Amino acid sequence: MAKMEVKTSLLDNMIGVGDMVLLEPLNEETFIDNLKKRFDHNEIYTYIGSVVISVNPYRSLPIYSPEKVEEYRNRNFYELSPHIFALSDEAYRSLRDQDKDQCILITGESGAGKTEASKLVMSYVAAVCGKGAEVNEVKEQLLQSNPVLEAFGNAKTVRNDNSSRFGKYMDIEFDFKGDPLGGVISNYLLEKSRVVKQPRGERNFHVFYQLLSGASEELLNKLKLERDFSRYNYLSLDSAVVNGVDDAANFRTVRNAMQIVGFMDHEAESVLEVVAAVLKLGNIEFKPESRVNGLDESKIKDKNELKEICELTSIDQSVLERAFSFRTVEAKQEKVSTTLNVAQAYYARDALAKNLYSRLFSWLVNRINESIKAQTKVRKKVMGVLDIYGFEIFEDNSFEQFIINYCNEKLQQIFIELTLKEEQEEYIREDIEWTHIDYFNNAIICDLIENNTNGILAMLDEECLRPGTVTDDTFLEKLNQVCATHQHFESRMSKCSRFLNDTTLPHSCFRIQHYAGKVLYQVEGFVDKNNDLLYRDLSQAMWKAGHTLIKSLFPEGNPAKINLKRPPTAGSQFKASVATLMKNLQTKNPNYIRCIKPNDKKAAHIFSEGLVCHQIRYLGLLENVRVRRAGYAFRQAYEPCLERYKMLCKQTWPHWKGPARSGVEVLFNELEIPVEEYSFGRSKIFIRNPRTLFKLEDLRKQRLEDLATLIQKIYRGWKCRTHFLLMKKSQIVIAAWYRRYAQQKRYQQVKSSALVVQSYIRGWKARKILRELKHQRRCREAATTIAAYWHGTQVRREYRKFFRANAGKKIYEFTLQRIVQKYFLEMKNKMPSLSPIDKNWPSRPYLFLDSTHKELKRIFHLWRCKKYRDQFTDQQKLIYEEKLEASELFKDKKALYPSSVGQPFQGAYLEINKNPKYKKLKDAIEEKIIIAEVVNKINRANGKSTSRIFLLTNNNLLLADQKSGQIKSEVPLVDVTKVSMSSQNDGFFAVHLKEGSEAASKGDFLFSSDHLIEMATKLYRTTLSQTKQKLNIEISDEFLVQFRQDKVCVKFIQGNQKNGSVPTCKRKNNRLLEVAVP
């Protein structure tokens, strides 16, 4: 290198230790102290080799700006301080440049910041990949899928206000350039039991609260909902409102995200109708009723809720009511119908609500996948982002926690395997001897859970399928028999249990020694949750729904496709999903983000060492460091190593001209570092002990101080020499300037004296010439005067002769001729401009020329108007004809007219022929489009407006939807009878239709437009051209409009507007629509 480059490094200005591999000494206490020290200084990221530890700060930090993105872009992983952007950039560059599929595994317990970490990874990748309209659209759809999934899959828990209650794995697909093409989302185990019951202090899924808080009154009425949370049994009230969370604003965000992702309006409405149906299911209550045969059955207390659900879902009320009261069991050729008691009815209701919501969530994921999937079939590069539940240990742990912790066991297993594999591959690649590393292999725990013959999940499935009475207790008994001798399984009844006499271990529980610690599971509910049964009567009732979405969610309800085979259990489905996930992850290069929650209060600046210690243990972070340090604690490429430490050796400073490896060898030999402390790989130097690295850093720091002193000394000498030379140069310049000034002053004095002498001489000569010229002028004047008198005498003599011969008339005619000639010559020079609007005209010089003056003005105006018209094209002539027509129709009648005079009539404001969005609309219209403009159609019911595309052709008037381009109404011009508007400065107008015509079935149209004058004029001219009849234009501040069977009076009033100068329309009563005009 030509000069020394100073780069920011992981080792520069370190707070604590940026990479835990370099921590010395390494134990749990120093590990936590290092995390706390960095956390207190807002350093929330720390490395363990290539693994990133992220501590949730519970507040916004200025470390995710666009400038930070650019800072970490295309930089070496260890070149800058630890950051999630560094890992994201490393993964993206490996995918783009080395053609390696990547996966980013984000783990940690609830509230540790996994969801935010996945958002940061996706936002960084979106920021650094390619640009372009199509690429930006794909990136926007990928990013906007998050708000939709969070609304339907996240909820407030005691540990996290935005806890993901499902596992999400997203494969982002890229082309060969590294530009995103699309993505595929997989979801795992939605916690659907939360729909019907939430623990104290927690909420249901966000979407329920967002819908009730953010939906308009019109939408709530349509969904038959009320805004009060207390009206719904499925919503917990103690935590309904979360501080700092605006559910109404989030609802608007979700609706906008759904639109960006690609949901049609009717699809979004169908989704909200299903959500409303789930809410209202919780309000159905049952009462017991005895039958004649002595059996108990259930009846619905209040059928109003059932009726509204049936109206929302288009289900026959009697069918759904029977499904809640009876259960039909089929076995080959037999059908048996039994009544449901109250407890069974409530179970059926909750099962339906859970299944309906979970299937809706799966449909949402599939619908998003349809929108964001790659459209091309070329080979793709893939980056997977896994955001899945962390290890959970609660006071009451049930089936959900069991399978969540099973998933984390599998992730820990693949983490250890891939980490050791990566470490071993690097040693082999660098030709460094590999030594075996002892570590805890949790395969024994995974086998305890997933073994196909005697695993816990297999026994749970076997118990669920076994005929006879099956309960949670029988399942626990079976576990005690099969797993009694397993070293990681404990229960009160197991033979080898150390807690055999410990009464604190309940009878209905079992304990598993996970890699993260011991977890006590309540066996209650395991069998029911694993069965996940939904009565066939309810499935068939849902399939009979007229609601398209609900019908598609229950295909097994189709009587033609009845399958008597028992559906797979929840445990077996999740086990298969986890196996597929593990297989997918093993084909990709892994990148890890370990998220840690610093406290349980969700507060900033609080670091609970006990809580952090617990997470460090179950995440296995210390073991990860030990695996990383088992061979060599630090490794670095030769070039950056030589660049960083070359100043420690005279032979390598300031420039080393040979290979970098040779320079590092010379450097380490010069520093006399023991040979056993390092090894040379093919491209890297491996340092065994962190103390050696810190010694190098201390030597480098001391050397940099010495170099700084040397630089200061040289700089001060240079500065003094430069100052002296500057003073010397300044003295020479000053002397030169003074001599110049003295010479200039003397020259000015000599020049001034010469000018005075010259002026006196020139003055004397000028006065002499002046006297001579005055004498000559007086002589000429005297001669002229004598000649004038003489000529006057001669003329008077001649005049007397002519006067006597009728000379007066000739003199008059001559004088008149001269006056007229003079008039025309003056007019030629005073002619105004050729602009027809120029009203200037020269004043009349003589009274007798008054009529001539006026006639000449008229002729000139006609001539210049003709000259101006000759310049027009046919299109301009048509525009002026329309302007003239508008003047005749609206001048002095409509207050809006003067502002329209200067605006050209364009007609096609939407450019339908050019905009691909309206291709479908363009294909549907074969005639020439005269007007294409977006207008506001006034709702007949409440006076609110809806955007519509207003199209006028030679024969028809059409209205189309602005978003989809679908034609809503088509009116022949022969059916248009009249156009009404006010005389005020507003854009409202009504189009009256012929009574009895097909187009008039819904009544007249009331619009609002910014181009009212143009639209009315073109409608008038087109109607006149087609029907040969003039269209009636009514201008009045009060007129009638036919809405279906009623006539409504539209009245315009003056009023102060809250929203500025925009007129507002409001329905006062059934017969009056009032428009307030500012």
XYZ file of N, CA, C and O in Angstrom, residues 145-282:
552
model
N -45.614 -7.758 4.477
C -46.249 -8.980 4.972
C -46.144 -9.070 6.496
O -46.970 -9.737 7.139
N -45.141 -8.398 7.086
C -44.956 -8.454 8.545
C -46.130 -7.872 9.322
O -46.624 -8.508 10.256
N -46.615 -6.634 9.009
C -47.746 -6.096 9.790
C -48.979 -6.987 9.740
O -49.700 -7.104 10.731
N -49.249 -7.624 8.599
C -50.430 -8.484 8.486
C -50.285 -9.702 9.402
O -51.188 -10.029 10.180
N -49.126 -10.377 9.327
C -48.925 -11.571 10.143
C -48.846 -11.230 11.627
O -49.307 -12.002 12.474
N -48.276 -10.062 11.956
C -48.215 -9.661 13.370
C -49.613 -9.396 13.919
O -49.911 -9.732 15.065
N -50.472 -8.776 13.135
C -51.824 -8.481 13.611
C -52.588 -9.755 13.923
O -53.297 -9.842 14.934
N -52.439 -10.793 13.080
C -53.211 -12.014 13.255
C -52.470 -13.071 14.082
O -53.109 -14.017 14.548
N -51.151 -12.940 14.249
C -50.399 -13.980 14.931
C -49.676 -13.537 16.189
O -49.077 -14.371 16.859
N -49.712 -12.242 16.529
C -49.018 -11.741 17.715
C -50.034 -11.296 18.764
O -51.167 -10.918 18.437
N -49.591 -11.287 20.021
C -50.463 -10.874 21.117
C -49.610 -10.329 22.250
O -48.395 -10.552 22.300
N -50.271 -9.604 23.151
C -49.572 -9.114 24.355
C -49.545 -10.237 25.382
O -50.562 -10.849 25.691
N -48.330 -10.508 25.910
C -48.181 -11.462 26.999
C -47.582 -10.726 28.186
O -47.258 -9.532 28.112
N -47.431 -11.425 29.289
C -46.853 -10.794 30.473
C -45.394 -10.440 30.244
O -44.836 -9.592 30.934
N -44.751 -11.063 29.224
C -43.332 -10.826 28.978
C -43.082 -9.908 27.790
O -41.984 -9.400 27.621
N -44.079 -9.730 26.946
C -43.832 -9.020 25.688
C -45.147 -8.451 25.184
O -46.155 -9.154 25.116
N -45.134 -7.136 24.828
C -46.341 -6.505 24.301
C -46.638 -6.906 22.871
O -47.736 -6.652 22.374
N -45.658 -7.494 22.184
C -45.869 -7.903 20.786
C -45.239 -9.284 20.583
O -44.343 -9.466 19.775
N -45.753 -10.248 21.331
C -45.156 -11.586 21.327
C -45.689 -12.390 20.147
O -46.890 -12.454 19.906
N -44.774 -13.009 19.400
C -45.185 -13.879 18.287
C -45.715 -15.178 18.871
O -44.997 -15.901 19.545
N -46.968 -15.462 18.573
C -47.578 -16.693 19.071
C -47.625 -17.757 17.975
O -48.511 -18.606 17.946
N -46.689 -17.675 17.057
C -46.524 -18.682 16.020
C -45.073 -18.617 15.564
O -44.378 -17.631 15.785
N -44.627 -19.696 14.956
C -43.273 -19.703 14.403
C -43.319 -19.341 12.931
O -44.204 -19.767 12.197
N -42.354 -18.533 12.505
C -42.347 -18.081 11.109
C -40.974 -18.334 10.500
O -39.946 -17.986 11.084
N -40.993 -18.949 9.338
C -39.760 -19.132 8.559
C -40.024 -18.590 7.161
O -40.938 -19.026 6.471
N -39.233 -17.587 6.760
C -39.412 -16.971 5.441
C -38.183 -17.228 4.587
O -37.064 -16.917 4.979
N -38.403 -17.817 3.414
C -37.361 -17.962 2.401
C -37.473 -16.801 1.429
O -38.477 -16.673 0.713
N -36.460 -15.907 1.418
C -36.427 -14.797 0.464
C -35.597 -15.247 -0.735
O -34.449 -15.667 -0.577
N -36.180 -15.156 -1.918
C -35.533 -15.667 -3.124
C -34.916 -14.514 -3.909
O -35.546 -13.466 -4.085
N -33.679 -14.716 -4.404
C -32.933 -13.693 -5.133
C -32.523 -14.257 -6.500
O -32.384 -15.471 -6.685
N -32.294 -13.314 -7.445
C -31.763 -13.742 -8.737
C -30.242 -13.725 -8.689
O -29.629 -13.498 -7.638
N -29.599 -13.967 -9.825
C -28.138 -14.073 -9.839
C -27.457 -12.750 -9.500
O -26.305 -12.727 -9.094
N -28.167 -11.613 -9.648
C -27.579 -10.309 -9.317
C -27.729 -9.965 -7.844
O -27.174 -8.966 -7.389
N -28.516 -10.748 -7.125
C -28.774 -10.437 -5.717
C -30.002 -9.582 -5.513
O -30.231 -9.075 -4.415
N -30.847 -9.422 -6.543
C -32.087 -8.668 -6.416
C -33.203 -9.622 -5.985
O -33.306 -10.745 -6.488
N -34.066 -9.189 -5.063
C -35.134 -10.080 -4.583
C -36.171 -10.354 -5.662
O -36.582 -9.455 -6.390
N -36.587 -11.621 -5.748
C -37.629 -12.024 -6.700
C -38.955 -12.298 -6.007
O -40.010 -12.142 -6.604
N -38.910 -12.713 -4.757
C -40.123 -13.047 -4.028
C -39.760 -13.778 -2.757
O -38.629 -13.713 -2.275
N -40.736 -14.482 -2.213
C -40.482 -15.203 -0.970
C -41.557 -16.244 -0.710
O -42.609 -16.266 -1.349
N -41.276 -17.103 0.263
C -42.222 -18.129 0.698
C -42.195 -18.147 2.223
O -41.118 -18.203 2.831
N -43.377 -18.100 2.856
C -43.485 -18.068 4.319
C -44.061 -19.398 4.788
O -45.032 -19.908 4.219
N -43.441 -19.960 5.838
C -43.978 -21.152 6.496
C -44.299 -20.780 7.934
O -43.513 -20.091 8.590
N -45.461 -21.226 8.414
C -45.824 -20.929 9.805
C -45.917 -22.220 10.592
O -46.265 -23.286 10.060
N -45.610 -22.134 11.882
C -45.567 -23.311 12.737
C -46.384 -23.060 14.005
O -46.144 -22.077 14.714
N -47.354 -23.908 14.253
C -48.054 -23.989 15.535
C -48.546 -22.634 16.029
O -47.985 -22.050 16.943
N -49.595 -22.134 15.433
C -50.272 -20.961 15.982
C -50.903 -21.336 17.318
O -51.543 -22.394 17.439
N -50.740 -20.495 18.319
C -51.295 -20.768 19.654
C -52.796 -20.446 19.632
O -53.247 -19.438 20.165
N -53.571 -21.368 19.024
C -54.987 -21.057 18.804
C -55.815 -21.148 20.084
O -56.927 -20.625 20.125
N -55.285 -21.775 21.140
C -56.026 -21.794 22.399
C -56.198 -20.399 22.969
O -57.107 -20.141 23.760
N -55.326 -19.457 22.557
C -55.432 -18.065 23.019
C -56.722 -17.419 22.521
O -57.208 -16.448 23.119
N -57.307 -17.929 21.434
C -58.529 -17.332 20.895
C -59.648 -17.383 21.919
O -60.424 -16.432 22.052
N -59.743 -18.485 22.680
C -60.872 -18.669 23.592
C -60.510 -18.381 25.046
O -61.399 -18.162 25.868
N -59.200 -18.352 25.368
C -58.820 -18.118 26.763
C -57.419 -17.541 26.821
O -56.524 -18.022 26.132
N -57.264 -16.489 27.635
C -55.962 -15.866 27.795
C -55.596 -15.846 29.285
O -56.465 -15.622 30.131
N -54.308 -16.055 29.590
C -53.887 -15.945 30.992
C -54.081 -14.521 31.505
O -54.192 -13.562 30.733
N -54.117 -14.390 32.810
C -54.317 -13.070 33.429
C -53.169 -12.127 33.035
O -52.005 -12.508 33.056
N -53.532 -10.918 32.677
C -52.529 -9.933 32.285
C -52.137 -10.010 30.827
O -51.240 -9.287 30.397
N -52.785 -10.885 30.034
C -52.450 -11.004 28.622
C -53.677 -10.707 27.770
O -54.799 -10.618 28.275
N -53.446 -10.519 26.465
C -54.540 -10.190 25.540
C -54.715 -11.310 24.509
O -53.849 -12.157 24.329
N -55.834 -11.235 23.830
C -56.049 -12.070 22.656
C -55.196 -11.523 21.510
O -54.433 -10.573 21.683
N -55.322 -12.086 20.333
C -54.529 -11.628 19.195
C -54.857 -10.176 18.867
O -55.998 -9.710 19.046
N -53.854 -9.441 18.368
C -53.985 -7.999 18.147
C -55.183 -7.638 17.282
O -55.817 -6.603 17.479
N -55.504 -8.453 16.270
C -56.472 -8.045 15.254
C -57.847 -7.775 15.850
O -58.583 -6.905 15.371
N -58.223 -8.483 16.935
C -59.531 -8.252 17.532
C -59.634 -6.835 18.090
O -60.633 -6.136 17.869
N -58.604 -6.398 18.809
C -58.617 -5.061 19.403
C -58.454 -3.988 18.324
O -59.047 -2.913 18.418
N -57.646 -4.275 17.315
C -57.461 -3.303 16.226
C -58.755 -3.084 15.457
O -59.098 -1.960 15.100
N -59.487 -4.172 15.206
C -60.741 -4.058 14.466
C -61.749 -3.221 15.235
O -62.385 -2.315 14.670
N -61.905 -3.502 16.534
C -62.894 -2.755 17.329
C -62.477 -1.307 17.540
O -63.335 -0.427 17.667
N -61.172 -1.029 17.580
C -60.704 0.339 17.832
C -60.615 1.175 16.566
O -60.909 2.376 16.593
N -60.213 0.562 15.451
C -59.906 1.350 14.267
C -60.933 1.316 13.163
O -60.888 2.154 12.245
N -61.885 0.383 13.213
C -62.877 0.302 12.134
C -63.855 1.469 12.228
O -64.157 1.978 13.308
N -64.357 1.895 11.083
C -65.346 2.959 11.052
C -66.675 2.435 11.575
O -66.918 1.226 11.653
N -67.567 3.368 11.931
C -68.886 2.975 12.419
C -69.639 2.193 11.348
O -70.354 1.238 11.642
N -69.460 2.590 10.100
C -70.133 1.896 9.005
C -69.670 0.442 8.905
O -70.481 -0.481 8.749
N -68.347 0.228 9.032
C -67.811 -1.134 8.955
C -68.254 -1.958 10.153
O -68.624 -3.132 10.013
N -68.244 -1.363 11.355
C -68.688 -2.095 12.544
C -70.157 -2.510 12.417
O -70.536 -3.626 12.783
N -70.978 -1.606 11.909
C -72.393 -1.952 11.717
C -72.543 -3.082 10.703
O -73.379 -3.975 10.861
N -71.726 -3.038 9.656
C -71.791 -4.082 8.638
C -71.381 -5.438 9.219
O -71.943 -6.478 8.850
N -70.378 -5.411 10.124
C -69.909 -6.644 10.761
C -70.708 -7.001 12.009
O -70.388 -7.987 12.676
N -71.716 -6.174 12.337
C -72.589 -6.405 13.494
C -71.788 -6.439 14.794
O -71.993 -7.292 15.668
N -70.819 -5.496 14.916
C -69.962 -5.413 16.099
C -70.198 -4.100 16.817
O -70.709 -3.131 16.244
N -69.798 -4.063 18.087
C -69.802 -2.843 18.883
C -68.381 -2.545 19.327
O -67.557 -3.444 19.464
N -68.112 -1.269 19.572
C -66.737 -0.874 19.888
C -66.313 -1.251 21.304
O -65.127 -1.285 21.627
N -67.248 -1.551 22.174
C -66.960 -1.849 23.581
C -66.348 -3.249 23.716
O -66.966 -4.254 23.350
N -65.108 -3.333 24.257
C -64.445 -4.620 24.434
C -65.209 -5.535 25.394
O -65.193 -6.763 25.243
N -65.864 -4.950 26.399
C -66.518 -5.754 27.423
C -67.707 -6.545 26.887
O -68.243 -7.405 27.579
N -68.110 -6.279 25.649
C -69.252 -6.996 25.074
C -68.881 -8.401 24.605
O -69.744 -9.176 24.231
N -67.570 -8.742 24.630
C -67.142 -9.993 24.027
C -66.410 -10.853 25.052
O -65.437 -10.413 25.672
N -66.884 -12.081 25.216
C -66.342 -12.976 26.233
C -64.937 -13.456 25.903
O -64.187 -13.869 26.789
N -64.556 -13.452 24.624
C -63.228 -13.930 24.228
C -62.132 -12.882 24.440
O -60.964 -13.174 24.198
N -62.487 -11.670 24.856
C -61.488 -10.606 25.043
C -61.288 -10.358 26.528
O -62.252 -10.058 27.247
N -60.032 -10.472 26.991
C -59.741 -10.166 28.386
C -59.757 -8.658 28.589
O -59.282 -7.909 27.745
N -60.307 -8.222 29.703
C -60.492 -6.787 29.931
C -59.383 -6.167 30.754
O -59.163 -4.962 30.690
N -58.649 -6.976 31.555
C -57.647 -6.378 32.442
C -56.455 -5.832 31.674
O -55.722 -4.979 32.186
N -56.219 -6.283 30.437
C -55.098 -5.768 29.643
C -55.551 -5.380 28.245
O -54.804 -5.488 27.274
N -56.801 -4.937 28.112
C -57.333 -4.617 26.783
C -56.598 -3.454 26.149
O -56.416 -3.398 24.936
N -56.153 -2.496 26.988
C -55.440 -1.320 26.472
C -53.981 -1.429 26.896
O -53.684 -1.633 28.079
N -53.074 -1.289 25.931
C -51.633 -1.394 26.192
C -51.019 -0.007 26.047
O -51.264 0.685 25.045
N -50.247 0.405 27.043
C -49.606 1.719 26.984
C -48.649 1.812 25.800
O -47.837 0.913 25.573
N -48.768 2.904 25.065
C -47.877 3.120 23.926
C -48.290 2.413 22.655
O -47.582 2.487 21.652
N -49.433 1.709 22.674
C -49.915 0.994 21.484
C -51.217 1.630 21.018
O -52.183 1.720 21.789
N -51.228 2.100 19.775
C -52.427 2.712 19.187
C -53.072 1.673 18.261
O -52.672 1.507 17.111
N -54.076 0.962 18.787
C -54.704 -0.097 17.996
C -55.407 0.447 16.765
O -55.428 -0.209 15.717
N -55.993 1.657 16.873
C -56.689 2.229 15.723
C -55.715 2.523 14.589
O -55.975 2.207 13.414
N -54.570 3.141 14.919
C -53.562 3.425 13.885
C -52.998 2.137 13.312
O -52.759 2.034 12.098
N -52.801 1.123 14.155
C -52.288 -0.158 13.668
C -53.277 -0.838 12.735
O -52.879 -1.528 11.795
N -54.583 -0.642 12.982
C -55.585 -1.215 12.080
C -55.477 -0.598 10.694
O -55.537 -1.305 9.682
N -55.286 0.721 10.644
C -55.116 1.379 9.340
C -53.844 0.885 8.659
O -53.809 0.698 7.432
N -52.790 0.673 9.449
C -51.542 0.150 8.880
C -51.748 -1.237 8.288
O -51.241 -1.550 7.203
N -52.498 -2.080 8.996
C -52.745 -3.440 8.514
C -53.561 -3.419 7.227
O -53.262 -4.141 6.264
N -54.609 -2.574 7.169
C -55.432 -2.503 5.955
C -54.584 -2.040 4.775
O -54.696 -2.564 3.656
N -53.712 -1.054 5.017
C -52.836 -0.574 3.940
C -51.837 -1.658 3.520
O -51.566 -1.845 2.322
N -51.283 -2.394 4.507
C -50.339 -3.472 4.187
C -51.012 -4.565 3.377
O -50.425 -5.114 2.434
N -52.255 -4.907 3.718
C -52.977 -5.930 2.961
C -53.171 -5.496 1.507
O -53.064 -6.297 0.580
N -53.437 -4.213 1.335
C -53.608 -3.702 -0.027
C -52.296 -3.776 -0.800
O -52.269 -4.153 -1.979
N -51.159 -3.429 -0.135
C -49.858 -3.471 -0.806
C -49.476 -4.906 -1.143
O -48.963 -5.193 -2.227
N -49.732 -5.831 -0.215
C -49.366 -7.228 -0.457
C -50.161 -7.803 -1.618
O -49.675 -8.680 -2.342
N -51.395 -7.307 -1.830
C -52.157 -7.776 -2.987
C -53.540 -8.304 -2.667
O -54.184 -8.904 -3.524
N -54.038 -8.075 -1.442
C -55.386 -8.507 -1.101
C -56.398 -7.636 -1.835
O -56.313 -6.400 -1.821
N -57.373 -8.273 -2.482
C -58.470 -7.534 -3.095
C -59.396 -7.024 -1.987
O -59.400 -7.539 -0.855
N -60.235 -6.029 -2.323
C -61.127 -5.443 -1.316
C -62.098 -6.494 -0.756
O -62.338 -6.548 0.458
N -62.641 -7.340 -1.624
C -63.601 -8.327 -1.134
C -62.904 -9.393 -0.286
O -63.511 -9.954 0.645
N -61.623 -9.670 -0.559
C -60.887 -10.626 0.273
C -60.657 -10.060 1.665
O -60.833 -10.770 2.670
N -60.248 -8.783 1.743
C -60.045 -8.152 3.058
C -61.348 -8.105 3.845
O -61.374 -8.361 5.059
N -62.469 -7.810 3.159
C -63.761 -7.788 3.848
C -64.132 -9.184 4.344
O -64.660 -9.337 5.452
N -63.859 -10.208 3.543
C -64.172 -11.578 3.970
C -63.359 -11.962 5.200
O -63.874 -12.617 6.123
N -62.080 -11.570 5.241
C -61.227 -11.868 6.403
C -61.803 -11.222 7.659
O -61.905 -11.840 8.728
N -62.201 -9.953 7.557
C -62.757 -9.253 8.724
C -64.091 -9.859 9.145
O -64.421 -9.882 10.336
N -64.877 -10.362 8.199
C -66.134 -11.020 8.552
C -65.866 -12.302 9.343
O -66.590 -12.611 10.303
N -64.817 -13.048 8.979
C -64.472 -14.255 9.744
C -64.008 -13.879 11.150
O -64.381 -14.527 12.139
N -63.198 -12.816 11.260
C -62.743 -12.353 12.584
C -63.934 -11.955 13.435
O -64.020 -12.297 14.635
N -64.908 -11.242 12.849
C -66.096 -10.842 13.591
C -66.903 -12.070 14.021
O -67.431 -12.119 15.140
N -66.991 -13.080 13.153
C -67.728 -14.295 13.505
C -67.078 -15.013 14.688
O -67.769 -15.509 15.588
N -65.726 -15.048 14.716
C -65.019 -15.673 15.844
C -65.319 -14.920 17.134
O -65.581 -15.524 18.188
N -65.294 -13.577 17.072
C -65.598 -12.780 18.263
C -66.997 -13.082 18.789
O -67.217 -13.241 19.995
N -67.953 -13.162 17.878
C -69.335 -13.336 18.296
C -69.619 -14.775 18.739
O -70.573 -15.014 19.489
N -68.805 -15.738 18.282
C -68.975 -17.113 18.766
C -68.817 -17.181 20.280
O -69.493 -17.971 20.957
N -67.913 -16.376 20.822
C -67.681 -16.406 22.260
C -68.864 -15.927 23.070
O -68.946 -16.172 24.276
